CSV table of C-alpha atoms in Angstrom, one decimal:
chain,number,residue,atom,x,y,z
M,1,MET,CA,232.0,135.8,141.0
M,2,SER,CA,233.4,133.9,138.0
M,3,ARG,CA,232.5,130.4,137.1
M,4,THR,CA,236.3,129.5,137.4
M,5,THR,CA,236.6,130.9,141.2
M,6,MET,CA,233.5,129.3,142.2
M,7,LEU,CA,235.1,125.8,140.6
M,8,SER,CA,238.3,126.7,142.6
M,9,ILE,CA,236.5,127.2,145.6
M,10,ALA,CA,234.4,124.0,145.4
M,11,THR,CA,237.5,121.9,144.6
M,12,ALA,CA,239.3,123.3,147.9
M,13,VAL,CA,236.3,122.7,149.8
M,14,LEU,CA,236.2,118.9,148.1
M,15,LEU,CA,239.9,118.6,148.9
M,16,ALA,CA,239.7,119.8,152.5
M,17,THR,CA,236.8,117.4,153.1
M,18,LEU,CA,238.6,114.6,151.6
M,19,ALA,CA,241.7,115.3,153.7
M,20,GLY,CA,239.8,115.3,156.8
M,21,TRP,CA,238.3,111.9,156.1
M,22,THR,CA,241.6,110.3,155.6
M,23,GLN,CA,242.8,111.7,159.0
M,24,SER,CA,239.5,110.1,160.2
M,25,TRP,CA,240.3,106.7,158.5
M,26,ALA,CA,243.8,106.8,160.2
M,27,GLY,CA,242.6,107.8,163.5
M,28,ASP,CA,240.2,104.7,163.3
M,29,LEU,CA,243.1,102.1,162.8
M,30,LYS,CA,243.4,100.1,165.7
M,31,ILE,CA,246.0,97.5,166.4
M,32,THR,CA,244.4,94.6,168.2
M,33,GLU,CA,247.6,92.4,168.6
M,34,MET,CA,251.2,92.9,168.0
M,35,ALA,CA,254.0,90.3,168.6
M,36,VAL,CA,257.6,89.7,167.6
M,37,THR,CA,257.5,86.1,166.7
M,38,THR,CA,259.9,83.4,165.5
M,39,LYS,CA,257.5,82.0,163.1
M,40,ILE,CA,254.2,82.9,161.2
M,41,VAL,CA,252.1,79.9,160.3
M,42,LYS,CA,248.7,80.1,158.5
M,43,GLY,CA,248.8,83.8,158.8
M,44,ASN,CA,249.2,83.6,162.9
M,45,PRO,CA,252.3,84.4,165.1
M,46,ILE,CA,253.1,80.7,166.9
M,47,ASP,CA,254.9,82.9,170.1
M,48,SER,CA,255.7,85.9,171.6
M,49,VAL,CA,259.4,86.8,171.9
M,50,ARG,CA,260.3,88.3,174.8
M,51,ARG,CA,263.9,87.2,175.5
M,52,ILE,CA,265.9,85.2,172.6
M,53,SER,CA,269.3,84.1,171.6
M,54,SER,CA,270.6,85.4,168.4
M,55,THR,CA,272.1,81.8,167.7
M,56,SER,CA,268.6,80.4,168.1
M,57,VAL,CA,267.1,81.8,165.1
M,58,LYS,CA,267.5,83.1,161.5
M,59,ALA,CA,264.9,85.6,161.5
M,60,LEU,CA,262.2,87.3,163.6
M,61,TYR,CA,258.8,88.3,162.6
M,62,CYS,CA,256.7,91.5,163.8
M,63,PHE,CA,253.1,90.3,163.5
M,64,THR,CA,250.2,93.0,163.8
M,65,ARG,CA,246.6,92.5,163.5
M,66,PHE,CA,244.4,95.7,162.7
M,67,SER,CA,240.5,96.5,163.4
M,68,ALA,CA,239.4,99.5,161.1
M,69,PRO,CA,236.6,100.9,159.0
M,70,GLU,CA,235.8,98.4,156.2
M,71,ASP,CA,237.0,100.8,153.3
M,72,THR,CA,240.6,101.3,154.8
M,73,ASP,CA,243.4,101.5,152.4
M,74,THR,CA,246.6,102.9,153.9
M,75,THR,CA,250.0,101.9,154.9
M,76,ILE,CA,252.1,101.6,158.5
M,77,LYS,CA,255.6,101.3,158.9
M,78,GLN,CA,257.2,98.6,161.2
M,79,ILE,CA,260.5,100.4,162.3
M,80,TRP,CA,262.7,97.9,164.2
M,81,TYR,CA,265.3,99.5,166.8
M,82,LEU,CA,268.1,97.9,168.6
M,83,ASN,CA,269.4,99.9,171.4
M,84,ASP,CA,267.2,102.8,170.3
M,85,GLU,CA,268.8,102.7,166.9
M,86,SER,CA,266.8,102.2,164.0
M,87,VAL,CA,268.2,99.2,162.3
M,88,ALA,CA,265.6,98.5,159.5
M,89,GLU,CA,262.0,99.9,158.4
M,90,TYR,CA,259.0,98.3,156.4
M,91,GLU,CA,256.4,99.9,154.8
M,92,LEU,CA,253.2,97.5,154.8
M,93,PRO,CA,249.7,97.8,153.4
M,94,VAL,CA,246.6,98.2,155.7
M,95,LYS,CA,243.5,97.4,153.6
M,96,GLY,CA,240.0,96.4,155.1
M,97,ALA,CA,238.3,95.9,158.4
M,98,HIS,CA,240.5,92.9,159.5
M,99,TRP,CA,243.9,93.3,158.4
M,100,ARG,CA,247.0,91.4,159.4
M,101,THR,CA,250.5,92.0,158.2
M,102,TYR,CA,254.3,91.4,159.4
M,103,SER,CA,257.8,92.2,158.7
M,104,ARG,CA,260.6,89.9,158.8
M,105,LYS,CA,264.1,90.7,160.2
M,106,ALA,CA,267.1,88.6,159.7
M,107,VAL,CA,269.1,87.7,162.9
M,108,GLU,CA,272.8,87.9,163.0
M,109,LYS,CA,275.4,87.0,165.3
M,110,GLY,CA,276.4,90.1,167.4
M,111,LEU,CA,272.9,91.8,167.4
M,112,SER,CA,272.5,91.3,171.2
M,113,GLY,CA,270.6,94.3,173.1
M,114,GLN,CA,267.5,95.7,173.8
M,115,TRP,CA,265.0,95.4,170.6
M,116,ARG,CA,261.7,97.3,170.0
M,117,CYS,CA,259.6,97.4,166.8
M,118,ASP,CA,257.3,100.2,166.6
M,119,ALA,CA,254.3,100.2,164.3
M,120,VAL,CA,253.8,103.8,162.7
M,121,ASP,CA,250.9,105.6,160.9
M,122,ASN,CA,251.5,107.7,157.9
M,123,GLU,CA,251.6,110.9,160.1
M,124,GLY,CA,254.5,109.5,162.4
M,125,LYS,CA,252.2,108.4,165.2
M,126,VAL,CA,253.8,105.4,166.9
M,127,LEU,CA,250.5,103.3,167.1
M,128,LYS,CA,252.1,100.5,168.9
M,129,SER,CA,255.4,99.0,170.2
M,130,VAL,CA,256.9,95.5,171.0
M,131,THR,CA,260.1,95.3,172.9
M,132,PHE,CA,262.1,92.2,173.6
M,133,THR,CA,265.9,91.3,174.5
M,134,MET,CA,268.4,89.5,172.3
M,135,ASN,CA,271.3,87.4,173.8
């Protein structure tokens, strides 16, 4: 076997191993808290919205707290839905063992209905969802 062939095989094995580790890290990503809130104070949600009037706030936030391996460095998406139709999507970093992040959705009049925000990993798997109603 030539040196080039052996190097190619070694590279392929290394890449396959690294791909397996990446999937394992994504699989170890756990959401410990997720809430739609009216405000974030000192990095934490102040409430958890279940029903709200579109005239009472200018924006809502989807807060997500994670537990993950120490060396985690990945992203998630938060996808906001109104009546099962995607209306906003945000890609957010997740770095480290204890991470929290949030997205902000502006609230406008006429956006009443059933809302949902999904946290989705980089493979498209829904990790968790929160729902609320806007009048």
